[in-house]
């Protein structure tokens, strides 16, 4: 089922979101106050428009309330980002995601009632830092300020051992929720099945617990 998205702000982050959603066949309205940026996406997005997103009447005129999800990716103009978010929440948009510049910006957006606040630079920094530490860490997804999901290749210390013997939940407080082996993925991994070289574990837990698990079993 296709969803209708509006992306406000066509910088690196907003432009990337716009392109990825369009590539996946979604209907995307690309919005920016800079005509040159809008022109860059007129052949990528389903529709593009030059617009000041802090103008409530202009947003109503383009039918912003008809969109399933509005992403506010305004760059360094925090005031414009906050004002746009206020307008969107007042208009009762189904889902609003806003890029935050810092923790103060994040706090205001949450108080306004934004559904999802993202920190792309910070989140990317965490992913990169994990990948720098070990080649075994494939992906890192922050669920909140304290909890994450990581995708890791089973470390040498884990090969040939079962989930029962590793006892990850009791020892580290995090959970192995799935195991990928080749092209197969097991979302209810057998506790007595030995791990093989190349197996990929999907782990969820508090950041400090995941860090303890990585230090003990993943990092060489």
PDB file of C-alpha atoms in Angstrom:
ATOM      1  CA  UNK A   1       0.000   0.000   0.000  1.00  0.00           C
ATOM      2  CA  UNK A   2       1.436   3.337  -1.063  1.00  0.00           C
ATOM      3  CA  UNK A   3       1.654   6.077   1.540  1.00  0.00           C
ATOM      4  CA  UNK A   4       1.736   9.802   0.949  1.00  0.00           C
ATOM      5  CA  UNK A   5       4.755  11.596   2.428  1.00  0.00           C
ATOM      6  CA  UNK A   6       5.722  15.259   2.568  1.00  0.00           C
ATOM      7  CA  UNK A   7       9.352  16.184   3.134  1.00  0.00           C
ATOM      8  CA  UNK A   8       9.980  19.756   4.291  1.00  0.00           C
ATOM      9  CA  UNK A   9      13.574  20.861   3.813  1.00  0.00           C
ATOM     10  CA  UNK A  10      15.655  19.437   0.970  1.00  0.00           C
ATOM     11  CA  UNK A  11      19.169  19.569   2.397  1.00  0.00           C
ATOM     12  CA  UNK A  12      21.327  16.434   2.598  1.00  0.00           C
ATOM     13  CA  UNK A  13      19.090  14.648   5.107  1.00  0.00           C
ATOM     14  CA  UNK A  14      15.734  15.698   3.670  1.00  0.00           C
ATOM     15  CA  UNK A  15      16.910  15.146   0.114  1.00  0.00           C
ATOM     16  CA  UNK A  16      18.118  11.657   0.966  1.00  0.00           C
ATOM     17  CA  UNK A  17      14.793  10.772   2.611  1.00  0.00           C
ATOM     18  CA  UNK A  18      12.912  12.150  -0.390  1.00  0.00           C
ATOM     19  CA  UNK A  19      14.959  10.084  -2.848  1.00  0.00           C
ATOM     20  CA  UNK A  20      14.781   6.848  -0.847  1.00  0.00           C
ATOM     21  CA  UNK A  21      11.002   7.082  -0.388  1.00  0.00           C
ATOM     22  CA  UNK A  22      10.525   7.911  -4.072  1.00  0.00           C
ATOM     23  CA  UNK A  23      12.752   4.996  -5.107  1.00  0.00           C
ATOM     24  CA  UNK A  24      10.519   2.697  -3.047  1.00  0.00           C
ATOM     25  CA  UNK A  25       7.470   3.859  -4.993  1.00  0.00           C
ATOM     26  CA  UNK A  26       5.980   6.169  -2.363  1.00  0.00           C
ATOM     27  CA  UNK A  27       4.187   9.373  -3.277  1.00  0.00           C
ATOM     28  CA  UNK A  28       6.427  12.177  -1.995  1.00  0.00           C
ATOM     29  CA  UNK A  29       5.793  15.901  -1.943  1.00  0.00           C
ATOM     30  CA  UNK A  30       9.151  17.734  -1.771  1.00  0.00           C
ATOM     31  CA  UNK A  31       8.972  21.153  -0.077  1.00  0.00           C
ATOM     32  CA  UNK A  32      11.587  23.854   0.359  1.00  0.00           C
ATOM     33  CA  UNK A  33      11.699  27.647   0.396  1.00  0.00           C
ATOM     34  CA  UNK A  34      14.699  27.520  -1.971  1.00  0.00           C
ATOM     35  CA  UNK A  35      13.554  27.216  -5.583  1.00  0.00           C
ATOM     36  CA  UNK A  36      16.901  25.799  -6.731  1.00  0.00           C
ATOM     37  CA  UNK A  37      16.600  22.892  -4.273  1.00  0.00           C
ATOM     38  CA  UNK A  38      13.014  22.228  -5.287  1.00  0.00           C
ATOM     39  CA  UNK A  39      14.052  22.102  -8.942  1.00  0.00           C
ATOM     40  CA  UNK A  40      16.633  19.415  -8.086  1.00  0.00           C
ATOM     41  CA  UNK A  41      13.835  17.104  -6.942  1.00  0.00           C
ATOM     42  CA  UNK A  42      11.095  17.867  -9.444  1.00  0.00           C
ATOM     43  CA  UNK A  43      12.026  14.760 -11.456  1.00  0.00           C
ATOM     44  CA  UNK A  44      12.556  12.609  -8.349  1.00  0.00           C
ATOM     45  CA  UNK A  45       9.569  13.362  -6.115  1.00  0.00           C
ATOM     46  CA  UNK A  46       5.958  12.784  -7.127  1.00  0.00           C
ATOM     47  CA  UNK A  47       5.477  16.539  -6.789  1.00  0.00           C
ATOM     48  CA  UNK A  48       7.625  19.447  -5.571  1.00  0.00           C
ATOM     49  CA  UNK A  49       6.741  22.934  -4.431  1.00  0.00           C
ATOM     50  CA  UNK A  50       8.460  26.139  -3.326  1.00  0.00           C
ATOM     51  CA  UNK A  51       6.914  27.026   0.023  1.00  0.00           C
ATOM     52  CA  UNK A  52       7.573  28.699   3.364  1.00  0.00           C
ATOM     53  CA  UNK A  53       6.585  25.931   5.782  1.00  0.00           C
ATOM     54  CA  UNK A  54       6.042  28.440   8.590  1.00  0.00           C
ATOM     55  CA  UNK A  55       3.057  29.780   6.640  1.00  0.00           C
ATOM     56  CA  UNK A  56       0.078  27.797   7.928  1.00  0.00           C
ATOM     57  CA  UNK A  57      -2.271  28.984   5.182  1.00  0.00           C
ATOM     58  CA  UNK A  58       0.202  27.907   2.489  1.00  0.00           C
ATOM     59  CA  UNK A  59       0.471  24.441   4.060  1.00  0.00           C
ATOM     60  CA  UNK A  60      -3.312  24.130   4.188  1.00  0.00           C
ATOM     61  CA  UNK A  61      -3.544  25.221   0.564  1.00  0.00           C
ATOM     62  CA  UNK A  62      -1.349  22.338  -0.632  1.00  0.00           C
ATOM     63  CA  UNK A  63      -3.429  19.888   1.418  1.00  0.00           C
ATOM     64  CA  UNK A  64      -0.782  18.995   4.011  1.00  0.00           C
ATOM     65  CA  UNK A  65      -3.456  17.390   6.221  1.00  0.00           C
ATOM     66  CA  UNK A  66      -4.011  14.706   3.570  1.00  0.00           C
ATOM     67  CA  UNK A  67      -0.521  13.250   4.011  1.00  0.00           C
ATOM     68  CA  UNK A  68       0.136  10.113   6.051  1.00  0.00           C
ATOM     69  CA  UNK A  69       3.535  11.275   7.273  1.00  0.00           C
ATOM     70  CA  UNK A  70       5.280  14.654   7.248  1.00  0.00           C
ATOM     71  CA  UNK A  71       9.050  14.804   7.745  1.00  0.00           C
ATOM     72  CA  UNK A  72      10.514  18.154   8.806  1.00  0.00           C
ATOM     73  CA  UNK A  73      14.175  18.205   7.782  1.00  0.00           C
ATOM     74  CA  UNK A  74      14.812  21.942   8.034  1.00  0.00           C
ATOM     75  CA  UNK A  75      18.541  22.605   8.412  1.00  0.00           C
ATOM     76  CA  UNK A  76      20.014  25.000  10.950  1.00  0.00           C
ATOM     77  CA  UNK A  77      16.998  27.289  11.350  1.00  0.00           C
ATOM     78  CA  UNK A  78      15.714  25.878  14.639  1.00  0.00           C
ATOM     79  CA  UNK A  79      13.029  28.568  14.953  1.00  0.00           C
ATOM     80  CA  UNK A  80      11.546  27.644  11.571  1.00  0.00           C
ATOM     81  CA  UNK A  81      11.702  23.952  12.463  1.00  0.00           C
ATOM     82  CA  UNK A  82       9.853  24.489  15.763  1.00  0.00           C
ATOM     83  CA  UNK A  83       7.223  26.785  14.231  1.00  0.00           C
ATOM     84  CA  UNK A  84       6.598  24.296  11.419  1.00  0.00           C
ATOM     85  CA  UNK A  85       6.243  21.492  13.980  1.00  0.00           C
ATOM     86  CA  UNK A  86       3.747  23.560  16.003  1.00  0.00           C
ATOM     87  CA  UNK A  87       1.645  24.168  12.893  1.00  0.00           C
ATOM     88  CA  UNK A  88       1.680  20.495  11.930  1.00  0.00           C
ATOM     89  CA  UNK A  89       0.662  19.319  15.405  1.00  0.00           C
ATOM     90  CA  UNK A  90      -2.123  21.917  15.479  1.00  0.00           C
ATOM     91  CA  UNK A  91      -3.325  20.553  12.139  1.00  0.00           C
ATOM     92  CA  UNK A  92      -3.388  17.055  13.648  1.00  0.00           C
ATOM     93  CA  UNK A  93      -1.132  15.454  11.035  1.00  0.00           C
ATOM     94  CA  UNK A  94      -1.203  11.630  11.342  1.00  0.00           C
ATOM     95  CA  UNK A  95       2.557  11.233  11.855  1.00  0.00           C
ATOM     96  CA  UNK A  96       5.231  13.908  12.235  1.00  0.00           C
ATOM     97  CA  UNK A  97       8.982  13.282  12.242  1.00  0.00           C
ATOM     98  CA  UNK A  98      11.378  16.168  12.871  1.00  0.00           C
ATOM     99  CA  UNK A  99      15.150  16.393  12.603  1.00  0.00           C
ATOM    100  CA  UNK A 100      16.603  17.877  15.801  1.00  0.00           C
ATOM    101  CA  UNK A 101      19.767  19.967  15.891  1.00  0.00           C
ATOM    102  CA  UNK A 102      20.548  19.419  19.567  1.00  0.00           C
ATOM    103  CA  UNK A 103      19.093  18.120  22.847  1.00  0.00           C
ATOM    104  CA  UNK A 104      17.354  21.433  23.611  1.00  0.00           C
ATOM    105  CA  UNK A 105      15.643  21.333  20.212  1.00  0.00           C
ATOM    106  CA  UNK A 106      14.691  17.694  20.881  1.00  0.00           C
ATOM    107  CA  UNK A 107      13.135  18.595  24.259  1.00  0.00           C
ATOM    108  CA  UNK A 108      10.982  21.344  22.729  1.00  0.00           C
ATOM    109  CA  UNK A 109       9.826  19.094  19.877  1.00  0.00           C
ATOM    110  CA  UNK A 110       8.760  16.389  22.317  1.00  0.00           C
ATOM    111  CA  UNK A 111       6.861  18.901  24.425  1.00  0.00           C
ATOM    112  CA  UNK A 112       5.075  20.157  21.321  1.00  0.00           C
ATOM    113  CA  UNK A 113       3.854  16.630  20.651  1.00  0.00           C
ATOM    114  CA  UNK A 114       5.974  15.559  17.666  1.00  0.00           C
ATOM    115  CA  UNK A 115       5.651  11.796  17.142  1.00  0.00           C
ATOM    116  CA  UNK A 116       9.275  11.067  16.312  1.00  0.00           C
ATOM    117  CA  UNK A 117      12.457  13.123  16.740  1.00  0.00           C
ATOM    118  CA  UNK A 118      15.633  12.068  14.926  1.00  0.00           C
ATOM    119  CA  UNK A 119      19.293  13.043  15.296  1.00  0.00           C
ATOM    120  CA  UNK A 120      20.806  11.823  12.003  1.00  0.00           C
ATOM    121  CA  UNK A 121      24.332  13.124  12.620  1.00  0.00           C
ATOM    122  CA  UNK A 122      24.485  11.774  16.186  1.00  0.00           C
ATOM    123  CA  UNK A 123      22.933   8.446  15.209  1.00  0.00           C
ATOM    124  CA  UNK A 124      25.312   8.042  12.288  1.00  0.00           C
ATOM    125  CA  UNK A 125      28.204   8.858  14.607  1.00  0.00           C
ATOM    126  CA  UNK A 126      27.175   6.035  16.936  1.00  0.00           C
ATOM    127  CA  UNK A 127      26.857   3.581  14.035  1.00  0.00           C
ATOM    128  CA  UNK A 128      30.264   4.530  12.690  1.00  0.00           C
ATOM    129  CA  UNK A 129      31.897   4.361  16.107  1.00  0.00           C
ATOM    130  CA  UNK A 130      30.592   0.819  16.579  1.00  0.00           C
ATOM    131  CA  UNK A 131      31.785  -0.229  13.118  1.00  0.00           C
ATOM    132  CA  UNK A 132      35.239   1.292  13.795  1.00  0.00           C
ATOM    133  CA  UNK A 133      35.603  -0.768  16.974  1.00  0.00           C
ATOM    134  CA  UNK A 134      34.802  -4.113  15.373  1.00  0.00           C
ATOM    135  CA  UNK A 135      34.120  -5.480  11.892  1.00  0.00           C
ATOM    136  CA  UNK A 136      31.635  -7.832  13.554  1.00  0.00           C
ATOM    137  CA  UNK A 137      29.143  -5.014  14.161  1.00  0.00           C
ATOM    138  CA  UNK A 138      27.003  -4.630  11.036  1.00  0.00           C
ATOM    139  CA  UNK A 139      24.210  -2.333  12.151  1.00  0.00           C
ATOM    140  CA  UNK A 140      23.228  -0.195  15.115  1.00  0.00           C
ATOM    141  CA  UNK A 141      19.735   1.248  15.570  1.00  0.00           C
ATOM    142  CA  UNK A 142      18.890   3.531  18.476  1.00  0.00           C
ATOM    143  CA  UNK A 143      15.364   2.904  19.791  1.00  0.00           C
ATOM    144  CA  UNK A 144      15.537   5.574  22.500  1.00  0.00           C
ATOM    145  CA  UNK A 145      18.140   7.394  24.554  1.00  0.00           C
ATOM    146  CA  UNK A 146      18.797   4.183  26.499  1.00  0.00           C
ATOM    147  CA  UNK A 147      17.813   1.229  24.289  1.00  0.00           C
ATOM    148  CA  UNK A 148      19.100  -0.040  20.946  1.00  0.00           C
ATOM    149  CA  UNK A 149      19.066  -2.933  18.502  1.00  0.00           C
ATOM    150  CA  UNK A 150      22.379  -4.179  17.120  1.00  0.00           C
ATOM    151  CA  UNK A 151      23.171  -6.649  14.367  1.00  0.00           C
ATOM    152  CA  UNK A 152      26.458  -8.448  14.975  1.00  0.00           C
ATOM    153  CA  UNK A 153      28.388 -11.366  13.549  1.00  0.00           C
ATOM    154  CA  UNK A 154      28.890 -14.013  16.221  1.00  0.00           C
ATOM    155  CA  UNK A 155      32.315 -13.537  17.812  1.00  0.00           C
ATOM    156  CA  UNK A 156      34.955 -16.273  17.945  1.00  0.00           C
ATOM    157  CA  UNK A 157      34.157 -16.881  21.616  1.00  0.00           C
ATOM    158  CA  UNK A 158      30.562 -17.748  20.659  1.00  0.00           C
ATOM    159  CA  UNK A 159      31.171 -20.247  17.841  1.00  0.00           C
ATOM    160  CA  UNK A 160      30.043 -23.765  18.728  1.00  0.00           C
ATOM    161  CA  UNK A 161      28.211 -22.601  21.838  1.00  0.00           C
ATOM    162  CA  UNK A 162      24.464 -22.646  22.388  1.00  0.00           C
ATOM    163  CA  UNK A 163      22.248 -19.809  23.619  1.00  0.00           C
ATOM    164  CA  UNK A 164      21.721 -21.845  26.802  1.00  0.00           C
ATOM    165  CA  UNK A 165      25.446 -22.020  27.543  1.00  0.00           C
ATOM    166  CA  UNK A 166      26.017 -18.364  26.659  1.00  0.00           C
ATOM    167  CA  UNK A 167      23.062 -17.312  28.858  1.00  0.00           C
ATOM    168  CA  UNK A 168      23.206 -13.782  27.403  1.00  0.00           C
ATOM    169  CA  UNK A 169      20.017 -12.577  29.085  1.00  0.00           C
ATOM    170  CA  UNK A 170      21.112 -13.558  32.607  1.00  0.00           C
ATOM    171  CA  UNK A 171      24.732 -12.459  32.232  1.00  0.00           C
ATOM    172  CA  UNK A 172      24.290  -9.230  30.264  1.00  0.00           C
ATOM    173  CA  UNK A 173      20.601  -8.274  30.466  1.00  0.00           C
ATOM    174  CA  UNK A 174      20.015  -8.156  26.713  1.00  0.00           C
ATOM    175  CA  UNK A 175      18.090 -10.493  24.408  1.00  0.00           C
ATOM    176  CA  UNK A 176      19.014 -12.297  21.188  1.00  0.00           C
ATOM    177  CA  UNK A 177      15.712 -11.950  19.309  1.00  0.00           C
ATOM    178  CA  UNK A 178      16.730 -13.508  15.985  1.00  0.00           C
ATOM    179  CA  UNK A 179      19.605 -15.273  14.255  1.00  0.00           C
ATOM    180  CA  UNK A 180      20.418 -15.017  10.551  1.00  0.00           C
ATOM    181  CA  UNK A 181      22.297 -17.946   9.068  1.00  0.00           C
ATOM    182  CA  UNK A 182      23.012 -17.528   5.367  1.00  0.00           C
ATOM    183  CA  UNK A 183      19.736 -16.571   3.681  1.00  0.00           C
ATOM    184  CA  UNK A 184      17.624 -17.957   6.543  1.00  0.00           C
ATOM    185  CA  UNK A 185      16.423 -15.964   9.540  1.00  0.00           C
ATOM    186  CA  UNK A 186      15.157 -17.600  12.712  1.00  0.00           C
ATOM    187  CA  UNK A 187      12.974 -15.314  14.828  1.00  0.00           C
ATOM    188  CA  UNK A 188      12.590 -18.010  17.497  1.00  0.00           C
ATOM    189  CA  UNK A 189      16.141 -19.328  17.751  1.00  0.00           C
ATOM    190  CA  UNK A 190      16.556 -22.739  19.375  1.00  0.00           C
ATOM    191  CA  UNK A 191      18.334 -22.409  22.705  1.00  0.00           C
ATOM    192  CA  UNK A 192      20.271 -25.670  22.286  1.00  0.00           C
ATOM    193  CA  UNK A 193      21.467 -25.143  18.709  1.00  0.00           C
ATOM    194  CA  UNK A 194      25.212 -24.342  18.429  1.00  0.00           C
ATOM    195  CA  UNK A 195      26.152 -21.064  16.750  1.00  0.00           C
ATOM    196  CA  UNK A 196      28.104 -21.323  13.505  1.00  0.00           C
ATOM    197  CA  UNK A 197      30.782 -19.102  12.031  1.00  0.00           C
ATOM    198  CA  UNK A 198      29.123 -16.283  10.094  1.00  0.00           C
ATOM    199  CA  UNK A 199      25.849 -16.408  12.044  1.00  0.00           C
ATOM    200  CA  UNK A 200      24.391 -12.927  12.535  1.00  0.00           C
ATOM    201  CA  UNK A 201      22.664 -12.089  15.825  1.00  0.00           C
ATOM    202  CA  UNK A 202      19.981  -9.439  16.271  1.00  0.00           C
ATOM    203  CA  UNK A 203      20.182  -8.199  19.838  1.00  0.00           C
ATOM    204  CA  UNK A 204      17.977  -5.766  21.754  1.00  0.00           C
ATOM    205  CA  UNK A 205      18.666  -4.208  25.128  1.00  0.00           C
ATOM    206  CA  UNK A 206      19.821  -1.246  27.167  1.00  0.00           C
ATOM    207  CA  UNK A 207      22.923   0.424  25.718  1.00  0.00           C
ATOM    208  CA  UNK A 208      25.097  -0.313  28.756  1.00  0.00           C
ATOM    209  CA  UNK A 209      24.061  -3.989  28.671  1.00  0.00           C
ATOM    210  CA  UNK A 210      24.794  -4.284  24.957  1.00  0.00           C
ATOM    211  CA  UNK A 211      28.200  -2.686  25.567  1.00  0.00           C
ATOM    212  CA  UNK A 212      29.001  -5.294  28.225  1.00  0.00           C
ATOM    213  CA  UNK A 213      27.931  -8.090  25.871  1.00  0.00           C
ATOM    214  CA  UNK A 214      30.069  -6.708  23.022  1.00  0.00           C
ATOM    215  CA  UNK A 215      33.156  -6.349  25.204  1.00  0.00           C
ATOM    216  CA  UNK A 216      32.813  -9.874  26.559  1.00  0.00           C
ATOM    217  CA  UNK A 217      31.836 -11.826  23.447  1.00  0.00           C
ATOM    218  CA  UNK A 218      32.257  -9.772  20.267  1.00  0.00           C
ATOM    219  CA  UNK A 219      35.407  -7.659  20.525  1.00  0.00           C
ATOM    220  CA  UNK A 220      38.660  -9.603  20.130  1.00  0.00           C
TER     221      UNK A 220
END
